[in-house]
Tab-separated table of C-alpha atoms in Angstrom:
chain	number	residue	atom	x	y	z
A	23	MET	CA	19.366	20.998	-0.313
A	24	SER	CA	19.934	19.417	-3.728
A	25	ALA	CA	17.146	18.918	-6.256
A	26	ALA	CA	17.254	15.141	-5.662
A	27	SER	CA	16.910	15.653	-1.905
A	28	ARG	CA	13.944	17.980	-2.385
A	29	VAL	CA	12.196	15.433	-4.585
A	30	SER	CA	12.909	12.702	-2.010
A	31	VAL	CA	11.348	14.833	0.735
A	32	LEU	CA	8.314	15.495	-1.460
A	33	ALA	CA	7.991	11.753	-2.162
A	34	THR	CA	8.114	10.995	1.570
A	35	VAL	CA	5.484	13.642	2.317
A	36	GLY	CA	3.345	12.250	-0.504
A	37	LEU	CA	3.506	8.741	0.943
A	38	LEU	CA	2.589	10.130	4.379
A	39	LEU	CA	-0.458	11.865	2.911
A	40	MET	CA	-1.387	8.642	1.134
A	41	THR	CA	-1.178	6.571	4.319
A	42	ALA	CA	-3.208	9.226	6.162
A	43	VAL	CA	-5.948	8.794	3.553
A	44	TRP	CA	-5.739	5.000	3.928
A	45	GLY	CA	-5.959	5.380	7.692
A	46	SER	CA	-9.128	7.465	7.317
A	47	THR	CA	-10.916	4.645	5.475
A	48	PHE	CA	-11.082	2.148	8.345
A	49	VAL	CA	-14.122	3.812	9.937
A	50	LEU	CA	-15.832	4.129	6.535
A	51	ILE	CA	-15.139	0.530	5.505
A	52	LYS	CA	-16.682	-0.794	8.723
A	53	GLY	CA	-19.915	1.029	7.927
A	54	VAL	CA	-20.041	0.029	4.257
A	55	LEU	CA	-19.431	-3.656	4.981
A	56	ASP	CA	-22.595	-3.687	7.094
A	57	HIS	CA	-24.482	-3.311	3.791
A	58	MET	CA	-22.223	-4.972	1.188
A	59	SER	CA	-20.141	-8.127	0.959
A	60	VAL	CA	-16.378	-7.755	0.930
A	61	ALA	CA	-16.038	-8.935	-2.680
A	62	ASP	CA	-18.804	-6.613	-3.896
A	63	PHE	CA	-17.273	-3.646	-2.075
A	64	LEU	CA	-13.774	-4.252	-3.475
A	65	ALA	CA	-15.072	-4.839	-7.006
A	66	VAL	CA	-17.173	-1.655	-7.124
A	67	ARG	CA	-14.432	0.392	-5.471
A	68	PHE	CA	-11.687	-0.613	-7.892
A	69	VAL	CA	-13.870	-0.618	-11.028
A	70	VAL	CA	-14.852	3.001	-10.294
A	71	ALA	CA	-11.210	3.863	-9.631
A	72	ALA	CA	-10.069	2.192	-12.863
A	73	MET	CA	-12.735	3.960	-14.941
A	74	ALA	CA	-11.726	7.327	-13.508
A	75	MET	CA	-8.034	6.726	-14.120
A	76	PHE	CA	-8.528	5.591	-17.711
A	77	ALA	CA	-10.782	8.578	-18.413
A	78	LEU	CA	-7.972	10.873	-17.283
A	79	PHE	CA	-4.869	8.990	-18.414
A	80	HIS	CA	-5.839	6.846	-21.430
A	81	ARG	CA	-3.397	8.771	-23.643
A	82	GLN	CA	-0.521	8.025	-21.278
A	83	VAL	CA	-1.495	4.339	-21.281
A	84	ALA	CA	-1.607	4.290	-25.086
A	85	HIS	CA	1.947	5.635	-25.293
A	86	MET	CA	3.441	3.222	-22.765
A	87	PRO	CA	5.925	0.615	-24.046
A	88	ARG	CA	4.561	-2.913	-24.129
A	89	ARG	CA	7.019	-3.990	-21.442
A	90	GLN	CA	5.659	-1.374	-19.032
A	91	LEU	CA	2.084	-2.411	-19.808
A	92	VAL	CA	2.919	-5.997	-18.877
A	93	ARG	CA	4.646	-4.814	-15.717
A	94	GLY	CA	1.623	-2.715	-14.788
A	95	VAL	CA	-0.634	-5.749	-15.132
A	96	MET	CA	1.735	-7.851	-13.015
A	97	LEU	CA	1.835	-5.164	-10.312
A	98	GLY	CA	-1.951	-4.893	-10.327
A	99	VAL	CA	-2.390	-8.655	-10.019
A	100	LEU	CA	-0.012	-8.730	-7.031
A	101	TYR	CA	-1.900	-5.930	-5.324
A	102	GLY	CA	-5.363	-7.248	-6.204
A	103	VAL	CA	-4.676	-10.765	-4.935
A	104	GLY	CA	-3.130	-9.226	-1.825
A	105	GLN	CA	-6.344	-7.251	-1.219
A	106	LEU	CA	-8.488	-10.377	-1.519
A	107	LEU	CA	-6.248	-12.492	0.731
A	108	GLN	CA	-6.131	-9.735	3.350
A	109	THR	CA	-9.926	-9.373	3.309
A	110	TRP	CA	-10.589	-13.114	3.463
A	111	GLY	CA	-8.149	-13.352	6.351
A	112	LEU	CA	-9.900	-10.492	8.125
A	113	ALA	CA	-13.106	-12.559	8.168
A	114	LEU	CA	-11.302	-15.142	10.360
A	115	ILE	CA	-9.267	-12.954	12.723
A	116	SER	CA	-9.691	-9.702	14.630
A	117	PRO	CA	-9.036	-6.378	12.873
A	118	SER	CA	-6.169	-5.638	15.281
A	119	VAL	CA	-4.337	-8.886	14.482
A	120	SER	CA	-5.044	-8.331	10.777
A	121	GLY	CA	-3.503	-4.857	11.002
A	122	PHE	CA	-0.359	-6.205	12.639
A	123	VAL	CA	0.115	-9.148	10.256
A	124	THR	CA	-0.558	-6.957	7.208
A	125	GLY	CA	2.058	-4.504	8.467
A	126	MET	CA	4.650	-7.267	8.299
A	127	TYR	CA	5.313	-6.145	4.717
A	128	VAL	CA	7.779	-3.794	6.379
A	129	VAL	CA	9.840	-6.899	7.239
A	130	PHE	CA	9.304	-8.691	3.931
A	131	THR	CA	10.304	-5.678	1.812
A	132	PRO	CA	14.016	-5.459	2.771
A	133	ILE	CA	14.290	-9.272	2.746
A	134	LEU	CA	12.860	-9.434	-0.779
A	135	ALA	CA	15.033	-6.526	-1.922
A	136	THR	CA	18.098	-8.362	-0.610
A	137	LEU	CA	17.162	-11.735	-2.126
A	138	LEU	CA	15.814	-10.562	-5.493
A	139	LEU	CA	17.839	-7.433	-6.196
A	140	ARG	CA	21.049	-8.090	-4.244
A	141	GLN	CA	20.530	-4.769	-2.479
A	142	ARG	CA	22.523	-4.105	0.684
A	143	THR	CA	20.331	-2.890	3.516
A	144	PRO	CA	22.101	-0.655	6.088
A	145	VAL	CA	22.041	-1.724	9.733
A	146	THR	CA	20.085	1.415	10.634
A	147	VAL	CA	17.313	0.380	8.247
A	148	TRP	CA	17.084	-3.068	9.871
A	149	LEU	CA	16.864	-1.289	13.232
A	150	ALA	CA	14.054	0.842	11.838
A	151	VAL	CA	12.273	-2.324	10.629
A	152	GLY	CA	12.500	-3.734	14.153
A	153	LEU	CA	11.170	-0.519	15.715
A	154	ALA	CA	8.290	-0.365	13.233
A	155	THR	CA	7.368	-4.022	13.880
A	156	LEU	CA	7.368	-3.464	17.654
A	157	GLY	CA	5.293	-0.323	17.185
A	158	LEU	CA	2.764	-2.196	15.028
A	159	ALA	CA	2.517	-4.908	17.702
A	160	LEU	CA	1.805	-2.337	20.425
A	161	LEU	CA	-0.772	-0.605	18.241
A	162	SER	CA	-2.547	-3.760	17.165
A	163	LEU	CA	-2.115	-6.811	19.347
A	164	ASN	CA	-4.131	-7.882	22.357
A	165	GLY	CA	-3.507	-11.589	22.178
A	166	PHE	CA	-2.409	-13.552	19.145
A	167	SER	CA	-3.287	-16.980	17.825
A	168	VAL	CA	-2.210	-18.530	14.535
A	169	ASN	CA	-5.002	-19.864	12.332
A	170	ALA	CA	-5.926	-19.870	8.646
A	171	GLY	CA	-6.792	-16.166	8.781
A	172	VAL	CA	-3.291	-15.308	9.986
A	173	TRP	CA	-1.695	-17.339	7.199
A	174	LEU	CA	-3.916	-15.715	4.554
A	175	THR	CA	-3.058	-12.257	5.876
A	176	LEU	CA	0.633	-13.102	6.067
A	177	ALA	CA	0.478	-14.173	2.411
A	178	SER	CA	-1.109	-10.809	1.562
A	179	ALA	CA	1.705	-9.012	3.414
A	180	LEU	CA	4.248	-10.951	1.354
A	181	LEU	CA	2.486	-9.886	-1.853
A	182	TYR	CA	2.383	-6.255	-0.684
A	183	GLY	CA	6.109	-6.415	0.030
A	184	LEU	CA	6.742	-7.849	-3.432
A	185	HIS	CA	4.552	-5.119	-4.947
A	186	ILE	CA	6.567	-2.420	-3.150
A	187	VAL	CA	9.888	-3.890	-4.310
A	188	ALA	CA	8.739	-4.368	-7.912
A	189	LEU	CA	7.132	-0.925	-8.074
A	190	GLY	CA	10.353	0.616	-6.803
A	191	GLN	CA	12.220	-1.054	-9.667
A	192	TRP	CA	9.740	-0.430	-12.461
A	193	SER	CA	8.179	2.927	-11.654
A	194	ARG	CA	9.385	5.997	-13.554
A	195	ALA	CA	8.171	9.481	-12.759
A	196	ASP	CA	7.267	10.245	-16.388
A	197	GLU	CA	5.134	7.074	-16.629
A	198	ALA	CA	3.423	7.285	-13.219
A	199	PHE	CA	0.006	8.205	-14.667
A	200	GLY	CA	-0.109	5.378	-17.197
A	201	LEU	CA	1.386	2.755	-14.890
A	202	SER	CA	-1.090	3.653	-12.134
A	203	ALA	CA	-4.036	3.306	-14.516
A	204	VAL	CA	-2.887	-0.106	-15.763
A	205	GLN	CA	-2.384	-1.343	-12.212
A	206	MET	CA	-5.855	-0.175	-11.218
A	207	ALA	CA	-7.454	-1.939	-14.187
A	208	ALA	CA	-5.739	-5.213	-13.245
A	209	ILE	CA	-6.848	-4.847	-9.594
A	210	ALA	CA	-10.427	-4.231	-10.730
A	211	ILE	CA	-10.416	-7.377	-12.893
A	212	ILE	CA	-9.067	-9.507	-10.028
A	213	CYS	CA	-11.765	-8.199	-7.667
A	214	LEU	CA	-14.492	-8.676	-10.294
A	215	LEU	CA	-13.443	-12.298	-10.702
A	216	ALA	CA	-13.970	-12.775	-6.959
A	217	THR	CA	-17.648	-11.851	-7.395
A	218	ALA	CA	-18.243	-14.280	-10.271
A	219	GLY	CA	-19.633	-16.925	-7.927
A	220	HIS	CA	-22.762	-14.880	-7.245
A	221	GLY	CA	-23.244	-13.351	-10.670
A	222	GLY	CA	-21.208	-10.180	-10.355
A	223	PRO	CA	-20.998	-7.316	-7.872
A	224	MET	CA	-24.011	-5.818	-6.115
A	225	LEU	CA	-24.027	-2.021	-6.098
A	226	PRO	CA	-24.010	0.093	-2.905
A	227	PRO	CA	-27.556	0.173	-1.479
A	228	ASP	CA	-27.896	3.857	-0.546
A	229	ARG	CA	-26.477	7.357	-0.945
A	230	GLY	CA	-24.270	7.137	2.146
A	231	ALA	CA	-22.688	3.883	0.984
A	232	TRP	CA	-22.118	5.341	-2.506
A	233	LEU	CA	-20.382	8.424	-1.061
A	234	ALA	CA	-18.109	6.229	1.063
A	235	VAL	CA	-17.286	3.939	-1.874
A	236	LEU	CA	-16.580	6.899	-4.164
A	237	TYR	CA	-14.206	8.416	-1.602
A	238	MET	CA	-12.372	5.117	-1.233
A	239	ALA	CA	-12.319	4.586	-5.010
A	240	LEU	CA	-11.204	8.038	-6.134
A	241	VAL	CA	-9.157	9.355	-3.208
A	242	ALA	CA	-7.968	6.252	-1.319
A	243	GLY	CA	-7.849	4.154	-4.495
A	244	ALA	CA	-6.933	6.048	-7.661
A	245	GLY	CA	-5.279	9.002	-5.938
A	246	ALA	CA	-3.293	6.837	-3.534
A	247	MET	CA	-2.091	4.485	-6.291
A	248	LEU	CA	-0.960	7.454	-8.360
A	249	MET	CA	0.908	8.944	-5.401
A	250	GLN	CA	2.560	5.638	-4.494
A	251	THR	CA	3.653	4.994	-8.079
A	252	TRP	CA	5.171	8.477	-8.404
A	253	ALA	CA	6.785	8.453	-4.941
A	254	GLN	CA	8.396	5.048	-5.437
A	255	ALA	CA	10.101	6.334	-8.549
A	256	HIS	CA	12.125	8.483	-6.130
A	257	LEU	CA	12.477	6.322	-2.984
A	258	PRO	CA	14.108	2.963	-2.241
A	259	ALA	CA	11.527	0.242	-1.576
A	260	THR	CA	12.494	-0.296	2.075
A	261	ARG	CA	12.205	3.409	2.871
A	262	ALA	CA	8.779	3.489	1.244
A	263	ALA	CA	7.628	0.447	3.241
A	264	ILE	CA	8.683	2.003	6.547
A	265	VAL	CA	6.971	5.311	5.742
A	266	MET	CA	3.813	3.355	4.853
A	267	THR	CA	3.720	1.694	8.291
A	268	THR	CA	2.310	4.988	9.581
A	269	GLU	CA	-1.081	3.814	8.233
A	270	PRO	CA	-2.177	2.200	11.558
A	271	VAL	CA	-0.997	5.326	13.393
A	272	PHE	CA	-3.334	7.447	11.270
A	273	ALA	CA	-6.084	4.823	11.596
A	274	ALA	CA	-5.823	4.983	15.400
A	275	ALA	CA	-5.796	8.781	15.311
A	276	PHE	CA	-8.954	8.921	13.192
A	277	ALA	CA	-10.639	6.300	15.404
A	278	VAL	CA	-9.946	8.438	18.483
A	279	ALA	CA	-10.962	11.667	16.711
A	280	PHE	CA	-14.311	10.212	15.614
A	281	GLY	CA	-15.002	8.709	19.029
A	282	SER	CA	-14.889	5.052	17.981
A	283	ASP	CA	-11.826	4.361	20.129
A	284	VAL	CA	-10.141	5.679	23.270
A	285	LEU	CA	-6.567	6.945	23.391
A	286	THR	CA	-4.338	4.491	25.304
A	287	TRP	CA	-0.700	4.233	26.280
A	288	ARG	CA	-0.306	1.425	23.719
A	289	MET	CA	-1.415	3.771	20.944
A	290	LEU	CA	0.983	6.471	22.097
A	291	CYS	CA	3.968	4.127	22.496
A	292	GLY	CA	3.250	2.126	19.344
A	293	GLY	CA	2.687	5.224	17.248
A	294	GLY	CA	5.827	6.791	18.676
A	295	LEU	CA	7.922	3.758	17.735
A	296	VAL	CA	6.573	3.737	14.174
A	297	LEU	CA	7.317	7.449	13.793
A	298	ALA	CA	10.787	6.910	15.314
A	299	ALA	CA	11.436	4.182	12.737
A	300	MET	CA	10.440	6.509	9.925
A	301	TYR	CA	12.668	9.282	11.302
A	302	LEU	CA	15.591	6.875	11.690
A	303	VAL	CA	15.369	5.617	8.122
A	304	GLU	CA	15.133	9.183	6.833
A	305	LEU	CA	18.378	9.995	8.689
A	306	THR	CA	20.182	7.096	7.008
A	307	PRO	CA	22.587	8.485	4.382
A	308	ARG	CA	21.329	8.025	0.849
A	309	ARG	CA	23.604	6.353	-1.620
A	310	GLU	CA	22.996	7.398	-5.188
A	311	PRO	CA	23.349	4.309	-7.384
A	312	PRO	CA	23.528	4.698	-11.123
A	313	ALA	CA	20.266	4.865	-12.995
A	314	GLU	CA	20.680	1.404	-14.456
A	315	ALA	CA	20.955	-0.022	-10.959
A	316	LEU	CA	17.791	1.764	-9.905
A	317	HIS	CA	15.777	0.545	-12.855
A	318	HIS	CA	17.512	-2.459	-14.271
A	319	GLU	CA	15.626	-4.659	-16.693
A	320	VAL	CA	14.267	-7.831	-15.086
């Protein structure tokens, strides 16, 4: 196995670990939101994450070129607005429908890569996109109606897809620490602005809520953003998106493990299709474009 192949495998494993962490947060978020508003929760979570990242990586941020700083802010704004739209949409639709519609970034990502970057997407990757979408539907849907919540969530999925494509173009392994910190700061500012209507964020009310928020800020927030930024320096955007669709598989697994859900045939079939999609896209031969094609200036 070549050095590039080994790094690609490590990046894929890193994204899988990241989505496993994201999947573990669903049970925690449900409990925290019984005591905090959505805007307050997101603001505290991402402010803590941003503070931690700047404490660790302020030197890397200081040495980043201005162009990368601007890109980091743009990436953070995309992600932060996506978080708010997804959460507002969740207030109007069921969590299962929200999970499916959010997962549609797996469809938007190759479309955006084709339209914006003129990238050719192999037929096997489109097949994997179809398998992942069907798997998400089996995992998530029990009835479906289109209302404002669906449209808000679909808009968030579009922004997540754009974030994945842009991060794949702009991320460099040697700047992952600084770029992650800048993104997190921009996300925190966006979420803080959402709390301005009631005078700023309210803090978690008790020790249990603080522990949950700290886990989601430091592990599922800062750690996951760092892993995604590094991994996408080594993976095409569409591959990354398909690997990341394992999030609802992990969420279902944690829900069953903690007794908040019951294992069903839909979970097994849907999870199997998502994993099959990931396996299929990993089997697709990798073309090695020149470095300037991977990270062209836009």
